[in-house]
Coordinates of C-alpha atoms in Angstrom, one line a residue:
M1 CA 0.0 0.2 0.3
T2 CA 1.9 3.2 -0.6
G3 CA 0.3 7.4 0.0
H4 CA -0.7 9.3 -2.7
P5 CA 0.2 13.0 -1.3
V6 CA -2.0 15.9 -3.3
T7 CA -0.5 19.2 -4.1
R8 CA 0.9 21.3 -1.8
H9 CA -1.5 24.5 -1.1
T10 CA 0.3 27.2 1.3
T11 CA -2.0 30.6 1.3
W12 CA 1.2 32.6 2.2
L13 CA 1.4 36.3 1.2
A14 CA 4.4 38.4 0.3
F15 CA 6.3 39.6 2.6
A16 CA 7.4 43.2 2.8
A17 CA 11.3 43.8 2.5
L18 CA 11.0 43.7 5.9
L19 CA 10.1 40.5 6.6
L20 CA 12.3 39.3 4.6
P21 CA 14.6 37.7 7.7
I22 CA 11.5 36.1 9.0
A23 CA 10.3 34.1 4.9
T24 CA 14.3 32.8 4.7
T25 CA 14.2 31.7 9.1
A26 CA 10.6 29.7 8.0
A27 CA 12.7 28.1 5.4
P28 CA 13.7 24.0 6.7
A29 CA 17.4 24.1 8.4
T30 CA 19.9 22.6 6.7
D31 CA 22.3 22.6 10.1
S32 CA 21.7 19.0 12.0
D33 CA 21.2 20.3 15.1
H34 CA 18.2 22.4 13.9
C35 CA 16.7 18.9 13.5
Q36 CA 16.1 17.5 17.1
A37 CA 13.2 20.1 17.7
N38 CA 9.8 18.4 18.9
H39 CA 7.4 20.1 17.6
R40 CA 3.1 20.4 19.0
L41 CA 1.0 19.1 17.7
V42 CA -2.6 19.0 17.8
M43 CA -4.6 16.5 16.1
T44 CA -8.7 15.0 15.7
E45 CA -10.2 12.1 16.3
A46 CA -11.0 10.6 12.7
R47 CA -14.4 11.9 11.5
L48 CA -16.0 9.1 9.9
T49 CA -18.0 9.5 6.7
H50 CA -19.2 5.9 6.4
E51 CA -18.7 4.6 10.0
P52 CA -18.9 0.9 10.7
G53 CA -22.0 -1.1 12.9
D54 CA -19.3 -3.7 14.0
V55 CA -16.3 -1.9 15.2
R56 CA -16.4 0.1 18.5
G57 CA -14.6 3.6 19.1
L58 CA -12.5 3.5 16.0
P59 CA -12.1 7.8 15.0
A60 CA -11.1 7.8 18.7
A61 CA -8.3 4.4 18.3
L62 CA -7.5 6.1 15.3
A63 CA -5.8 9.2 16.4
D64 CA -4.3 7.7 19.6
R65 CA -2.7 4.8 17.7
L66 CA -1.3 8.6 15.0
A67 CA -0.2 9.2 18.2
S68 CA 1.5 6.9 19.4
R69 CA 3.7 6.6 17.0
L70 CA 4.5 10.5 16.6
E71 CA 5.6 11.2 20.0
A72 CA 7.6 7.6 19.4
A73 CA 9.1 9.6 16.8
G74 CA 9.9 12.5 19.5
Q75 CA 6.7 15.5 18.4
Q76 CA 4.5 16.0 21.7
V77 CA 0.9 15.5 20.2
V78 CA -0.8 18.0 23.2
D79 CA -4.8 17.3 22.7
I80 CA -6.5 15.2 20.7
T81 CA -10.2 17.2 19.7
P82 CA -13.2 15.3 18.4
P83 CA -13.3 15.4 14.6
T84 CA -13.9 18.8 12.7
R85 CA -16.0 19.0 9.6
S86 CA -13.9 22.4 9.3
E87 CA -11.9 22.7 6.1
G88 CA -10.4 26.0 6.7
L89 CA -7.6 27.3 9.0
E90 CA -9.3 27.9 11.9
P91 CA -9.0 25.1 13.9
A92 CA -5.0 25.0 13.8
M93 CA -5.3 28.7 14.9
D94 CA -7.2 28.3 17.3
G95 CA -4.9 25.6 18.7
F96 CA -2.3 27.4 18.6
S97 CA -3.7 30.1 20.7
R98 CA -4.9 27.5 23.0
H99 CA -2.0 25.4 23.5
G100 CA 1.0 27.2 21.7
A101 CA 0.8 24.1 19.6
P102 CA 1.8 25.3 16.4
Y103 CA -0.2 22.8 14.4
F104 CA -2.8 20.8 13.2
L105 CA -3.4 17.3 11.9
R106 CA -7.0 16.4 10.5
L107 CA -8.4 12.7 10.1
V108 CA -11.0 12.1 7.8
A109 CA -11.9 7.9 7.4
S110 CA -13.4 7.3 4.3
D111 CA -16.0 4.0 3.8
V112 CA -14.6 1.8 5.5
G113 CA -17.8 1.2 6.4
T114 CA -19.4 -3.0 5.6
E115 CA -21.4 -4.0 2.8
G116 CA -23.6 -7.2 2.1
R117 CA -25.7 -9.2 3.8
P118 CA -26.0 -12.8 5.4
S119 CA -27.8 -15.0 2.7
G120 CA -31.3 -15.8 3.6
I121 CA -30.7 -19.9 2.0
V122 CA -28.9 -21.6 5.1
L123 CA -26.8 -23.4 2.3
L124 CA -25.7 -20.4 0.3
P125 CA -22.3 -18.5 1.6
D126 CA -23.5 -15.3 3.3
R127 CA -21.9 -12.2 1.4
Y128 CA -19.8 -9.4 2.0
E129 CA -18.3 -7.0 -0.5
P130 CA -13.8 -6.6 0.4
R131 CA -13.4 -3.6 2.8
G132 CA -11.6 -1.1 1.7
G133 CA -12.5 3.4 1.9
Q134 CA -9.3 5.9 2.1
L135 CA -7.5 7.3 5.0
T136 CA -7.2 11.1 4.5
A137 CA -5.0 13.8 7.0
T138 CA -4.6 17.4 6.3
L139 CA -1.7 18.9 7.9
D140 CA -2.3 23.2 9.4
D141 CA 0.6 25.5 10.4
G142 CA -2.1 27.7 12.8
A143 CA 1.3 30.1 13.4
R144 CA 1.9 31.0 10.4
G145 CA -2.0 30.5 8.1
A146 CA -0.9 28.3 7.0
R147 CA -1.9 24.4 5.0
L148 CA 1.1 22.5 4.4
D149 CA 0.0 19.4 2.8
T150 CA -2.3 17.0 1.8
W151 CA -2.4 12.7 2.0
R152 CA -5.2 11.0 0.8
I153 CA -3.7 7.2 1.2
D154 CA -6.1 4.2 -1.0
L155 CA -6.8 1.5 1.7
S156 CA -5.6 -2.1 1.1
T157 CA -8.7 -4.4 0.7
T158 CA -9.2 -7.1 3.1
D159 CA -12.9 -9.4 3.6
G160 CA -15.7 -7.9 4.2
K161 CA -17.4 -10.4 6.8
P162 CA -18.1 -8.2 10.0
F163 CA -17.3 -9.3 13.6
S164 CA -19.7 -10.8 15.5
P165 CA -19.6 -9.7 17.6
E166 CA -18.7 -6.1 17.6
I167 CA -15.3 -5.6 18.3
A168 CA -13.8 -2.0 20.7
A169 CA -11.0 -0.2 18.1
D170 CA -8.9 -0.4 21.3
S171 CA -8.2 -4.1 21.0
T172 CA -4.8 -5.9 20.1
R173 CA -7.9 -8.7 18.7
F174 CA -8.9 -5.5 16.2
W175 CA -5.6 -4.3 15.2
E176 CA -4.5 -8.1 14.9
S177 CA -6.7 -8.7 12.6
D178 CA -6.7 -7.8 8.4
W179 CA -9.0 -5.1 8.3
G180 CA -7.0 -4.0 11.8
Q181 CA -3.3 -4.3 9.5
S182 CA -5.1 -2.6 6.4
L183 CA -5.8 0.4 8.8
D184 CA -2.6 0.2 10.8
A185 CA -1.1 0.3 7.4
A186 CA -2.4 4.0 6.7
I187 CA -1.7 5.0 9.7
E188 CA 1.9 4.5 9.8
T189 CA 2.6 6.0 6.5
V190 CA 0.1 8.7 7.9
A191 CA 3.2 9.3 10.6
Q192 CA 5.1 8.9 8.7
H193 CA 4.5 12.2 5.6
V194 CA 4.2 14.4 9.0
L195 CA 7.4 13.5 10.4
D196 CA 9.4 13.8 7.1
T197 CA 7.0 17.7 6.6
L198 CA 8.0 18.7 9.6
E199 CA 11.3 17.3 10.0
C200 CA 13.7 20.1 10.4
R201 CA 10.8 22.7 10.1
P202 CA 12.4 26.4 12.9
L203 CA 10.6 25.7 16.3
V204 CA 7.8 28.9 16.8
G205 CA 6.8 30.3 20.4
R206 CA 4.9 32.4 22.5
V207 CA 6.3 34.9 25.0
L208 CA 4.4 34.1 28.1
S209 CA 5.7 36.9 30.2
T210 CA 8.3 40.2 30.2
E211 CA 9.8 41.6 33.1
S212 CA 12.4 45.1 32.5
R213 CA 15.9 44.2 33.2
G214 CA 19.1 46.7 33.1
G215 CA 19.2 48.0 29.8
G216 CA 16.9 44.6 28.2
T217 CA 14.0 42.9 28.6
D218 CA 13.3 39.7 29.9
L219 CA 10.8 37.5 28.6
R220 CA 9.9 34.1 29.2
I221 CA 8.7 31.9 26.6
D222 CA 7.2 28.8 26.1
L223 CA 9.5 26.7 25.4
G224 CA 12.5 24.7 26.7
R225 CA 14.9 21.5 25.9
A226 CA 11.2 19.1 25.6
D227 CA 10.9 21.0 22.2
G228 CA 14.5 20.8 21.5
L229 CA 15.3 24.2 22.2
A230 CA 19.3 24.0 23.0
A231 CA 21.0 27.2 24.9
D232 CA 23.2 27.9 22.5
D233 CA 20.3 29.0 19.7
R234 CA 19.4 32.3 17.6
L235 CA 15.8 33.6 18.5
I236 CA 14.2 36.3 16.7
V237 CA 11.6 38.0 18.4
V238 CA 7.6 38.6 16.3
E239 CA 5.0 40.5 16.8
P240 CA 3.3 38.9 15.3
G241 CA 0.1 40.3 11.8
V242 CA -3.2 41.1 12.7
P243 CA -7.0 39.6 11.6
T244 CA -6.6 39.1 16.1
D245 CA -9.5 41.0 15.7
S246 CA -11.4 39.1 13.9
L247 CA -10.1 35.9 14.2
G248 CA -9.3 35.8 18.5
V249 CA -5.2 34.1 18.1
N250 CA -2.1 34.8 17.2
L251 CA -0.8 34.5 13.9
L252 CA 2.7 35.1 12.3
T253 CA 1.7 35.6 8.9
R254 CA -1.9 36.7 8.1
P255 CA -3.3 34.4 6.0
V256 CA -5.6 35.3 2.1
M257 CA -8.6 35.4 3.9
E258 CA -11.3 38.5 4.0
I259 CA -10.5 40.8 7.2
T260 CA -13.9 41.8 8.4
A261 CA -13.3 43.2 11.7
G262 CA -9.8 45.7 13.6
P263 CA -7.1 47.0 11.8
V264 CA -4.6 44.9 9.1
R265 CA -1.0 45.0 10.2
E266 CA 1.5 42.4 9.4
P267 CA 4.1 40.3 11.8
M268 CA 7.3 42.7 11.8
N269 CA 10.0 41.5 13.3
L270 CA 11.1 42.5 16.7
G271 CA 15.3 41.2 16.6
E272 CA 16.8 38.5 17.7
V273 CA 16.7 37.6 21.6
R274 CA 19.9 34.6 23.0
V275 CA 19.2 32.2 26.0
I276 CA 19.8 32.9 29.4
F277 CA 18.0 30.4 31.7
L278 CA 17.2 27.0 29.9
G279 CA 14.3 24.7 31.1
E280 CA 12.3 21.8 30.4
N281 CA 9.2 23.5 29.1
D282 CA 10.2 26.9 29.2
A283 CA 13.4 29.3 28.7
T284 CA 14.1 33.2 29.7
V285 CA 15.1 35.1 26.4
R286 CA 16.5 38.4 27.1
Y287 CA 15.6 40.9 24.6
Q288 CA 18.0 43.7 23.7
G289 CA 15.6 45.7 21.2
N290 CA 14.9 49.4 21.3
R291 CA 10.9 47.8 20.3
S292 CA 7.7 47.0 22.2
V293 CA 7.6 43.4 23.2
E294 CA 4.6 42.5 24.8
R295 CA 3.4 39.3 25.6
G296 CA 1.7 37.4 22.9
D297 CA 4.1 38.2 20.2
L298 CA 5.7 34.9 18.8
V299 CA 9.9 34.2 18.9
Q300 CA 11.1 31.4 16.3
V301 CA 14.4 29.7 16.4
R302 CA 17.1 30.6 13.6

């Protein structure tokens, strides 16, 4: 079974000249030291367009199994939300605003039900169509308001005979069945696509608090050793773009959308900071620029 990634769609706007440093640092780093980032993700349970009646708890089981693979590879799944019908970027930006998790992974499973019928004649076998379907995943960057990629993976077909009695999707017996193994292979493919996409992307975090100190300002940020932040990392501070009034979230870049309320302001690079304290889940950085830094501004590792 192979994955079939579709054309990548991004919603980046062209930056003004003063924002070119931000655009260039958003590209994947080539230094291997910057490939140790443990990115935060929010993901959804799978939305099933044709739910099987013989498997209990499949939406949550698919998400849990995928989350386990991502976490085993060093990524941080900070929340698993109910399925969403939204096709836009709002859930990703909301996840970043609520959890500081830049990446949002959405799952949809299509045509995974059973078709067919038991025979009404004792001498004839029951007839069921093979089980197949498709697993679709989208990965969004909530900090930048961008769709990173979409993958649609065809499930290998297996025997369509339903489980009798019905089976729990979080059970070992289910995942050892032919149907469970087909789904598991699709999950593995999605996990690898996500890991390949996140590899070497720069860490993005938020300013939690500020404190004036001498000739500079100490900023407490929500990145630490658990995220892959190192004491010698170079970071920039970014005043996020708007619309914050219409979305209620901070964006590193402004997505293509109609602005209905509030002023429009492009993101601004406020300058570099250096790490002066490195904790497990947070850090303090020293800013010595001449601009005002506020809680909710963003930091990005170069």
